[in-house]
PDB file of N, CA and C in Angstrom:
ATOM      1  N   UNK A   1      -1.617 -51.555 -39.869  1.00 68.00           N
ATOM      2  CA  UNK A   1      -0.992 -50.971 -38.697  1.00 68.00           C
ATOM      3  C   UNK A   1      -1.138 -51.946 -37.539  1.00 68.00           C
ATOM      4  N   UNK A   2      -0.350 -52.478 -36.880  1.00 72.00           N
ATOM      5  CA  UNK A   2      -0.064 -52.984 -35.721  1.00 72.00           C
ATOM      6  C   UNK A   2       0.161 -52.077 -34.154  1.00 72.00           C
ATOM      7  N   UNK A   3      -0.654 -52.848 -33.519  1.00 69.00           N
ATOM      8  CA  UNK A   3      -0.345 -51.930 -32.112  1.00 69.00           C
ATOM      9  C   UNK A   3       0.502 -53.107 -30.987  1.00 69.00           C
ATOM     10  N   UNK A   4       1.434 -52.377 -30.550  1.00 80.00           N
ATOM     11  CA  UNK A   4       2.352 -53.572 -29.938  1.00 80.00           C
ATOM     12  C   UNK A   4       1.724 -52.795 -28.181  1.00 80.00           C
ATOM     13  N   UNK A   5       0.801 -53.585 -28.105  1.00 79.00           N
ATOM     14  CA  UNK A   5       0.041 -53.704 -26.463  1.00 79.00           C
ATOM     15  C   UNK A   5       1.216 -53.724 -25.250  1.00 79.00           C
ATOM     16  N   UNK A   6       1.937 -54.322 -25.514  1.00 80.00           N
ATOM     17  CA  UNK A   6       3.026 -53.627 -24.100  1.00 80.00           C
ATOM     18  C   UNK A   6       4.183 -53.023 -24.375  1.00 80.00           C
ATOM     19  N   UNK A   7       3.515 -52.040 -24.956  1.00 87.00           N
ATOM     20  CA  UNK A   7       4.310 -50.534 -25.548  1.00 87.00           C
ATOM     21  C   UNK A   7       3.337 -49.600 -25.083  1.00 87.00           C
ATOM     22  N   UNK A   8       2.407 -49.702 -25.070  1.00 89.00           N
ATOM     23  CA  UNK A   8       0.829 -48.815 -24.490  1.00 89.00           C
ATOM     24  C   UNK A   8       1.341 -48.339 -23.267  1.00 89.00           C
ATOM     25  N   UNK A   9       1.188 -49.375 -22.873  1.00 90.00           N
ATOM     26  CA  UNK A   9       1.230 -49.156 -20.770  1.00 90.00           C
ATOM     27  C   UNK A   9       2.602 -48.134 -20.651  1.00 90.00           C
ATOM     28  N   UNK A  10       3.938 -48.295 -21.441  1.00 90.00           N
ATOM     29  CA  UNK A  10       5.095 -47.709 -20.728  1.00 90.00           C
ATOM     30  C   UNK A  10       4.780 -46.144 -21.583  1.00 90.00           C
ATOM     31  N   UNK A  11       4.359 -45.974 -22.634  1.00 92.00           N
ATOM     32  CA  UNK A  11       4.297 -44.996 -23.285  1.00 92.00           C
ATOM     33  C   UNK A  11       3.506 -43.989 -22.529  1.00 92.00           C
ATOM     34  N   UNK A  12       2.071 -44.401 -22.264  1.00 94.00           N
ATOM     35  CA  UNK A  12       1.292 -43.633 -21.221  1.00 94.00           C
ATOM     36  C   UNK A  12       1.543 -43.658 -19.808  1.00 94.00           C
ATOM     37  N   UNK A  13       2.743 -44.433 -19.340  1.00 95.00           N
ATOM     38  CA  UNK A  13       3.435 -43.945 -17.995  1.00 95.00           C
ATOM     39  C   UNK A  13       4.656 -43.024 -18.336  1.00 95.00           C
ATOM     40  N   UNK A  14       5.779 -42.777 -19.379  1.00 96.00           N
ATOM     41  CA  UNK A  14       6.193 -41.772 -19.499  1.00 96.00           C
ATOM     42  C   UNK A  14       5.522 -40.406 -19.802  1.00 96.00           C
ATOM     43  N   UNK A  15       4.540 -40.480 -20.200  1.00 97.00           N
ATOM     44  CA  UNK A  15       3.584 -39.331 -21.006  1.00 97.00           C
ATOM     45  C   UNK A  15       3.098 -38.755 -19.588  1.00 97.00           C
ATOM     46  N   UNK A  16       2.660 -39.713 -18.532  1.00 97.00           N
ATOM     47  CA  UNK A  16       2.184 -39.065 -17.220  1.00 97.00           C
ATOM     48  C   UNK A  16       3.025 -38.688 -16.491  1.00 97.00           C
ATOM     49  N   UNK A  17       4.078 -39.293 -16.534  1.00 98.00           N
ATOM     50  CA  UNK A  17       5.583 -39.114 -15.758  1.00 98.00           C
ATOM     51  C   UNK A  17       5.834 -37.630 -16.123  1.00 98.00           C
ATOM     52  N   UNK A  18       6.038 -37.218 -17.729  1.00 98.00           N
ATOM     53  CA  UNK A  18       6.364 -35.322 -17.887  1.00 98.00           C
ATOM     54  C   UNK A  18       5.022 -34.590 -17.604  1.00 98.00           C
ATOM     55  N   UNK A  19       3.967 -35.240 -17.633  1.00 98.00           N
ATOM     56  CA  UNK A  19       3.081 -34.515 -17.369  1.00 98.00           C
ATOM     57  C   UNK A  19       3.100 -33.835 -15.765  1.00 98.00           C
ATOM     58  N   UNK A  20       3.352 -35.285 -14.878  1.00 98.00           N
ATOM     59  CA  UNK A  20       3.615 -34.861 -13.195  1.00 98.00           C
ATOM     60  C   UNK A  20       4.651 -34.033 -13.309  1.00 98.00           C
ATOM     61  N   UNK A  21       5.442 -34.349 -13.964  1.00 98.00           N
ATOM     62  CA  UNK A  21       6.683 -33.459 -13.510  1.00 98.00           C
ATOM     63  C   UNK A  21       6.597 -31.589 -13.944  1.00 98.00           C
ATOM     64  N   UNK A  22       5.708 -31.466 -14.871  1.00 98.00           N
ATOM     65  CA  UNK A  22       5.390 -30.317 -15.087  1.00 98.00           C
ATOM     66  C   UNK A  22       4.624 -29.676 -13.953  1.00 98.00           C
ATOM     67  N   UNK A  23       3.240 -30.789 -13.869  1.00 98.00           N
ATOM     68  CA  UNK A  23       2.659 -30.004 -12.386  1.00 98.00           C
ATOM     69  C   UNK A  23       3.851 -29.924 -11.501  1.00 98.00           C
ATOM     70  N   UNK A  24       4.928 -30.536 -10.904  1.00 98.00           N
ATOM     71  CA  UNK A  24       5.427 -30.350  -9.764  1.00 98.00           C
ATOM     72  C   UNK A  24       5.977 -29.191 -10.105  1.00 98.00           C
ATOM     73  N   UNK A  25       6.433 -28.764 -11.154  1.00 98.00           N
ATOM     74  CA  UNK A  25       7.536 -27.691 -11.341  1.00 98.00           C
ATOM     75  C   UNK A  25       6.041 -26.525 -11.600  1.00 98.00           C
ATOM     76  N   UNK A  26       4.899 -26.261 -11.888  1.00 98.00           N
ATOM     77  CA  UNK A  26       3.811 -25.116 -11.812  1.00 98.00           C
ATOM     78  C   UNK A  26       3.771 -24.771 -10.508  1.00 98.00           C
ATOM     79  N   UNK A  27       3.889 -26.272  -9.542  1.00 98.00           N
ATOM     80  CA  UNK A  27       3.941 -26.267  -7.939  1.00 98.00           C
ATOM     81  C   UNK A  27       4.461 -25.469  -7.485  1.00 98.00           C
ATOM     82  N   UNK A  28       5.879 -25.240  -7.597  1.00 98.00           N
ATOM     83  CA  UNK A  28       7.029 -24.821  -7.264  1.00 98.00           C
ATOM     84  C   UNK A  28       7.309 -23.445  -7.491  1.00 98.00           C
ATOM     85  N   UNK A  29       6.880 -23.398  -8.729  1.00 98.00           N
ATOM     86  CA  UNK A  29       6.803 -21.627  -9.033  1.00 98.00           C
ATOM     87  C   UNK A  29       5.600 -20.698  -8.292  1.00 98.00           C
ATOM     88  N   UNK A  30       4.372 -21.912  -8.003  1.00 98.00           N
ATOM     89  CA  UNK A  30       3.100 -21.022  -7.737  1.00 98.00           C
ATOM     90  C   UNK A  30       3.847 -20.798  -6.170  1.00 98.00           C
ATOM     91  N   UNK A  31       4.277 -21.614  -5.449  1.00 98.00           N
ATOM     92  CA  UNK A  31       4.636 -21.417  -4.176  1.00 98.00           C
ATOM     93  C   UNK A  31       5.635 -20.251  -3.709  1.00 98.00           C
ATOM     94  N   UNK A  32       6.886 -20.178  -4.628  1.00 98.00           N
ATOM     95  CA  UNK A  32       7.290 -18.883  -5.200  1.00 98.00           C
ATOM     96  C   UNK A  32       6.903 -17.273  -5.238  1.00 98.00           C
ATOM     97  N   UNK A  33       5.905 -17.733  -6.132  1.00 98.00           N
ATOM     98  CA  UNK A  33       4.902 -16.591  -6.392  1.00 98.00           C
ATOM     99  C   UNK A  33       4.551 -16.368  -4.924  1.00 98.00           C
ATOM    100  N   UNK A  34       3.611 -17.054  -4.572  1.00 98.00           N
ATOM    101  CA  UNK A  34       3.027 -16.437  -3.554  1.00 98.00           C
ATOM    102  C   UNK A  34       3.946 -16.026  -2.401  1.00 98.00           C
ATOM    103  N   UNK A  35       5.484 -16.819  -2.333  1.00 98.00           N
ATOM    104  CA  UNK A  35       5.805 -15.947  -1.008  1.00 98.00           C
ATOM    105  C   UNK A  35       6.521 -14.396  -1.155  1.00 98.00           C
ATOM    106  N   UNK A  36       6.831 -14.114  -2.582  1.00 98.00           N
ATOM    107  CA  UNK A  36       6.844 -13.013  -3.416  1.00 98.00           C
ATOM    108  C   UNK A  36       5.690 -11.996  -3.154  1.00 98.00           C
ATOM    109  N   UNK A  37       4.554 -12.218  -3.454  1.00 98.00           N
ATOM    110  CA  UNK A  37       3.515 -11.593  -2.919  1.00 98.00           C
ATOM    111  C   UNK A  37       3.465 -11.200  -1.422  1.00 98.00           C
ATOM    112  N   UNK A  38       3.688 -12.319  -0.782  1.00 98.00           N
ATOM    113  CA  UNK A  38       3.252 -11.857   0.812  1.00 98.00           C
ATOM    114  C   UNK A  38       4.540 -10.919   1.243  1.00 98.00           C
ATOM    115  N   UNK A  39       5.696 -11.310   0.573  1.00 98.00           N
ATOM    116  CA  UNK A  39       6.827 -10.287   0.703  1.00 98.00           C
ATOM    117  C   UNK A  39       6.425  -8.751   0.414  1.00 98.00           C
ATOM    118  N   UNK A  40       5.597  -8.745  -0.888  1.00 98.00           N
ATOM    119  CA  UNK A  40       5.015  -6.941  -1.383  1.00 98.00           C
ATOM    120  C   UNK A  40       4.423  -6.943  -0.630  1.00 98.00           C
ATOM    121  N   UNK A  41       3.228  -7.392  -0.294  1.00 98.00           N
ATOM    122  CA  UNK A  41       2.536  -7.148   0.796  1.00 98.00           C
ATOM    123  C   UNK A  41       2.671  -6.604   1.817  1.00 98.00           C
ATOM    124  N   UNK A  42       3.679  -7.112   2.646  1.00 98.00           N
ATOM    125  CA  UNK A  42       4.320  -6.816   4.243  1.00 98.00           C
ATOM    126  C   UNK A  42       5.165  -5.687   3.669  1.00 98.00           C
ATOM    127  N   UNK A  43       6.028  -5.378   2.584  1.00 98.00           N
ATOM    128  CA  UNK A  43       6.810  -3.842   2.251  1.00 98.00           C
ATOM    129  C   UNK A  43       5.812  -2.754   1.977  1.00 98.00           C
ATOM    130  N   UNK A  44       4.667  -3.314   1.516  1.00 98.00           N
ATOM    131  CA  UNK A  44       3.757  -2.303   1.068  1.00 98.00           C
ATOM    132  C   UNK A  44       2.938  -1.463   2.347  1.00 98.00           C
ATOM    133  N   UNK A  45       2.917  -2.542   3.208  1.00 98.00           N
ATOM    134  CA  UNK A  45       1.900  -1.951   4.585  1.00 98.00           C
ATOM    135  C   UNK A  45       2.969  -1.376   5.225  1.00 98.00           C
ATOM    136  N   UNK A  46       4.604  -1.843   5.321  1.00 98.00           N
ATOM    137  CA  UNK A  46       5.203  -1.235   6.174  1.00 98.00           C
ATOM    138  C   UNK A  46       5.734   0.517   5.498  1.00 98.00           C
ATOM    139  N   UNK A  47       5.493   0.393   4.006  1.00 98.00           N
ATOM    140  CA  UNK A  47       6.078   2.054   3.506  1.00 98.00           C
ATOM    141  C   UNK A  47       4.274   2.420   3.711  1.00 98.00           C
ATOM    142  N   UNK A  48       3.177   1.752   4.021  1.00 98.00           N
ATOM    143  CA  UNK A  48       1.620   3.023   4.390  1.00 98.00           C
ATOM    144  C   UNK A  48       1.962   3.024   5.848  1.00 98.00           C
ATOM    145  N   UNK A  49       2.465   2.659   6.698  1.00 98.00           N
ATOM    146  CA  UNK A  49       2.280   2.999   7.868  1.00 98.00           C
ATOM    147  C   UNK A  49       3.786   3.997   8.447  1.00 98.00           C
ATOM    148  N   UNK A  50       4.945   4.153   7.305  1.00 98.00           N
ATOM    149  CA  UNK A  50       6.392   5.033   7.433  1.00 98.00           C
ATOM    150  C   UNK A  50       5.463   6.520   7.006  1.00 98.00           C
ATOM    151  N   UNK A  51       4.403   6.118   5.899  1.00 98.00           N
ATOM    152  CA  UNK A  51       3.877   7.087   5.160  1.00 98.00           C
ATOM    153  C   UNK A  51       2.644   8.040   6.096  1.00 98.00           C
ATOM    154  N   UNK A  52       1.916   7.145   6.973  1.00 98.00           N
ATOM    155  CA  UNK A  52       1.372   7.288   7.685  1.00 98.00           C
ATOM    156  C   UNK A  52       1.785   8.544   9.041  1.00 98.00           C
ATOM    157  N   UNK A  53       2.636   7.681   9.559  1.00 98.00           N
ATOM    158  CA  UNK A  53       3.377   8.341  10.676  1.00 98.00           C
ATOM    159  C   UNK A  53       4.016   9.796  10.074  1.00 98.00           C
ATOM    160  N   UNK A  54       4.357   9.855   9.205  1.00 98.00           N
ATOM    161  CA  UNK A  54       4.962  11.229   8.255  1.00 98.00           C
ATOM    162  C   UNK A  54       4.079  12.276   8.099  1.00 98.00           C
ATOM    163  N   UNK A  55       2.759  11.462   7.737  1.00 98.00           N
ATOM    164  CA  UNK A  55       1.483  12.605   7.551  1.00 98.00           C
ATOM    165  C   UNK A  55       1.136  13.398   8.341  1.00 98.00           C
ATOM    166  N   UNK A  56       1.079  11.971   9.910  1.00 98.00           N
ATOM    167  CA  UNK A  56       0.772  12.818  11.014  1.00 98.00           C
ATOM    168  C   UNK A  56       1.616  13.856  11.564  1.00 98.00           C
ATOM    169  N   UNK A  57       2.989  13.613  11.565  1.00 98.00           N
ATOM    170  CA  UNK A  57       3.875  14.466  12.063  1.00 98.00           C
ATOM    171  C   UNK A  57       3.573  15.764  10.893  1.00 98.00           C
ATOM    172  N   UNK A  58       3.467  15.789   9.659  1.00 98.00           N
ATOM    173  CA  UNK A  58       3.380  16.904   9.126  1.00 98.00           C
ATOM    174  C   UNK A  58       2.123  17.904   9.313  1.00 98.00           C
ATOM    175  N   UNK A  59       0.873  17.328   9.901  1.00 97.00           N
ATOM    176  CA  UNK A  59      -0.160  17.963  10.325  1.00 97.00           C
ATOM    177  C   UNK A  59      -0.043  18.307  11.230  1.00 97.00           C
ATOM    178  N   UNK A  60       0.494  18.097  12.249  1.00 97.00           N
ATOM    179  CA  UNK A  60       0.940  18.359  13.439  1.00 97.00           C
ATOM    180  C   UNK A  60       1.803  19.716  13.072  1.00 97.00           C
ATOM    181  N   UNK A  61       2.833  19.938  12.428  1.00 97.00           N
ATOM    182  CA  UNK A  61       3.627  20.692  12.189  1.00 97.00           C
ATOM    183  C   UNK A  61       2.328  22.183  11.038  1.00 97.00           C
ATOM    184  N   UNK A  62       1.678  21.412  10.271  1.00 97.00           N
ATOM    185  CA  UNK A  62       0.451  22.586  10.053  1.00 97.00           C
ATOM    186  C   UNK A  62       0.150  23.162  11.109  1.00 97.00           C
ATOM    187  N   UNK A  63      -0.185  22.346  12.019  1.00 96.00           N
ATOM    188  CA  UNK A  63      -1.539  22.872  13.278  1.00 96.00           C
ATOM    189  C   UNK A  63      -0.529  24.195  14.015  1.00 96.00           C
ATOM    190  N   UNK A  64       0.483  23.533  14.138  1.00 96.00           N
ATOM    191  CA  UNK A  64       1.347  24.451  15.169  1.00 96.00           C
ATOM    192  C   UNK A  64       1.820  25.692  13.920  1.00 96.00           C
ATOM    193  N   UNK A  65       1.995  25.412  13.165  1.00 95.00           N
ATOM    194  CA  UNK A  65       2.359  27.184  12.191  1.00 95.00           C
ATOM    195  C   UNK A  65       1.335  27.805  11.958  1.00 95.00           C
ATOM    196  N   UNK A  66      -0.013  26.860  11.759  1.00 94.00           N
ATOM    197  CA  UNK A  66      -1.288  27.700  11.929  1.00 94.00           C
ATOM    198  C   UNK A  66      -2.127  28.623  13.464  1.00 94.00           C
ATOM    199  N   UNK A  67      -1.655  27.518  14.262  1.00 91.00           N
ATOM    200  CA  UNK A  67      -1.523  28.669  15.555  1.00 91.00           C
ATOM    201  C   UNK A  67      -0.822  29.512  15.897  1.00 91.00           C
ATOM    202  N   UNK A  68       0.458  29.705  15.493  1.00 90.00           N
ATOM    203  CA  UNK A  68       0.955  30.716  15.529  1.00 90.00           C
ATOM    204  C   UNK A  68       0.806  31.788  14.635  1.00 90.00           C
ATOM    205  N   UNK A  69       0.568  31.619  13.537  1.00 89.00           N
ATOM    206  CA  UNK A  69      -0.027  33.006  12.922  1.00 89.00           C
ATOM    207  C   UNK A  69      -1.269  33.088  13.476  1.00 89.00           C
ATOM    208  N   UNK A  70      -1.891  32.583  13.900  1.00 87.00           N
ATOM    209  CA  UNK A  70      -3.233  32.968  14.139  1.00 87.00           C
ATOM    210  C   UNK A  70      -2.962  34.042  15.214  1.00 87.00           C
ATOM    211  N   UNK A  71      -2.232  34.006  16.410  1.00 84.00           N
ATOM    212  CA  UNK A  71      -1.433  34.312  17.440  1.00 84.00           C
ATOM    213  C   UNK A  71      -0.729  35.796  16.908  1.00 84.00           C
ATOM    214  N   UNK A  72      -0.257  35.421  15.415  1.00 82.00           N
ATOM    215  CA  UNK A  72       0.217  36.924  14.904  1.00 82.00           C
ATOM    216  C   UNK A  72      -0.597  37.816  15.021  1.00 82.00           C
ATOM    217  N   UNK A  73      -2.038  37.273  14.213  1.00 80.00           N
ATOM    218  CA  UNK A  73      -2.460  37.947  13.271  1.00 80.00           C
ATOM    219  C   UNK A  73      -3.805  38.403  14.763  1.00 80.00           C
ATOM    220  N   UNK A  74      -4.038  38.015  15.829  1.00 68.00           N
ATOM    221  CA  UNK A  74      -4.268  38.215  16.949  1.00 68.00           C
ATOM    222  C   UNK A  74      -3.254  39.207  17.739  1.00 68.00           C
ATOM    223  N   UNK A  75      -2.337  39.218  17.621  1.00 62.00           N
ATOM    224  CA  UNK A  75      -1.319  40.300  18.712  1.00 62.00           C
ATOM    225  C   UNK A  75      -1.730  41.627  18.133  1.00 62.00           C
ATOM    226  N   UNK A  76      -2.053  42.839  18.722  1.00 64.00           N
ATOM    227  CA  UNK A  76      -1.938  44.188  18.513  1.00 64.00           C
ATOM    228  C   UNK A  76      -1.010  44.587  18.355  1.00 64.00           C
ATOM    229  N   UNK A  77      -0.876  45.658  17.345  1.00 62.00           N
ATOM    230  CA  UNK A  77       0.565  46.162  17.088  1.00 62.00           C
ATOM    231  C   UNK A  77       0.517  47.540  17.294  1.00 62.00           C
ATOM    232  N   UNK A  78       1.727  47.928  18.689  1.00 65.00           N
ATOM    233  CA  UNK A  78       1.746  48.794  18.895  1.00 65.00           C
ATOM    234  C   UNK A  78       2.843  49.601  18.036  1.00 65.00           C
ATOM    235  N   UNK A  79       2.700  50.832  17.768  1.00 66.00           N
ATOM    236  CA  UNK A  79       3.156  51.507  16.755  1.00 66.00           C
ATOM    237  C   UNK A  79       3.756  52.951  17.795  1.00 66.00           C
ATOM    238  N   UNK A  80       4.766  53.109  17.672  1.00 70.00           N
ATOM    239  CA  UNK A  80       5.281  53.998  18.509  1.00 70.00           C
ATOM    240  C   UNK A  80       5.719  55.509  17.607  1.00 70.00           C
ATOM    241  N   UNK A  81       4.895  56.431  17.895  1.00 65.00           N
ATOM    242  CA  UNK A  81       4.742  57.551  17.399  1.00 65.00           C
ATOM    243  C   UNK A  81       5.342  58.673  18.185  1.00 65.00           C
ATOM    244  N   UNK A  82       6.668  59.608  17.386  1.00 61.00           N
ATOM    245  CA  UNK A  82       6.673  60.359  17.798  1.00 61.00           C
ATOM    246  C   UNK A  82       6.568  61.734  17.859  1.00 61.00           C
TER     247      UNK A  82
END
């Protein structure tokens, strides 16, 4: 077997050449990814804080039907007999 020595050098610069080019393209997707993420992210906090504001308005809307029956169930009932 023969090794032809300046065949070495170009062989292991194409071999690094797809190798870089793979990292650049892992690059590219990881960067991707992540602005994908920060995208869920920012939709996710903005439907807890739509979700948020909803809760409160609906407790609010408890408090006030619960004072008013309370208010019912407080009024005397006059009963008119004849």
């Amino acid at each position: 077997m023969t090794v032809r020595y300046e065949a070495v050098n170009a062989m292991l610069l194409n071999e690094f050449l797809k190798e870089h080019q793979k990292v650049a393209e892992q690059q590219s997707t990881i960067t991707e990814l992540k602005a994908i993420v920060a995208k869920q992210q920012d939709d996710f906090k903005a439907t807890i804080a739509q979700q948020q504001k909803q809760i409160e308005t609906l407790a609010v809307t408890v408090q006030k039907v619960s004072e008013k029956l309370e208010l019912t169930k407080a009024a005397p009932q006059l009963v008119n007999n004849p």
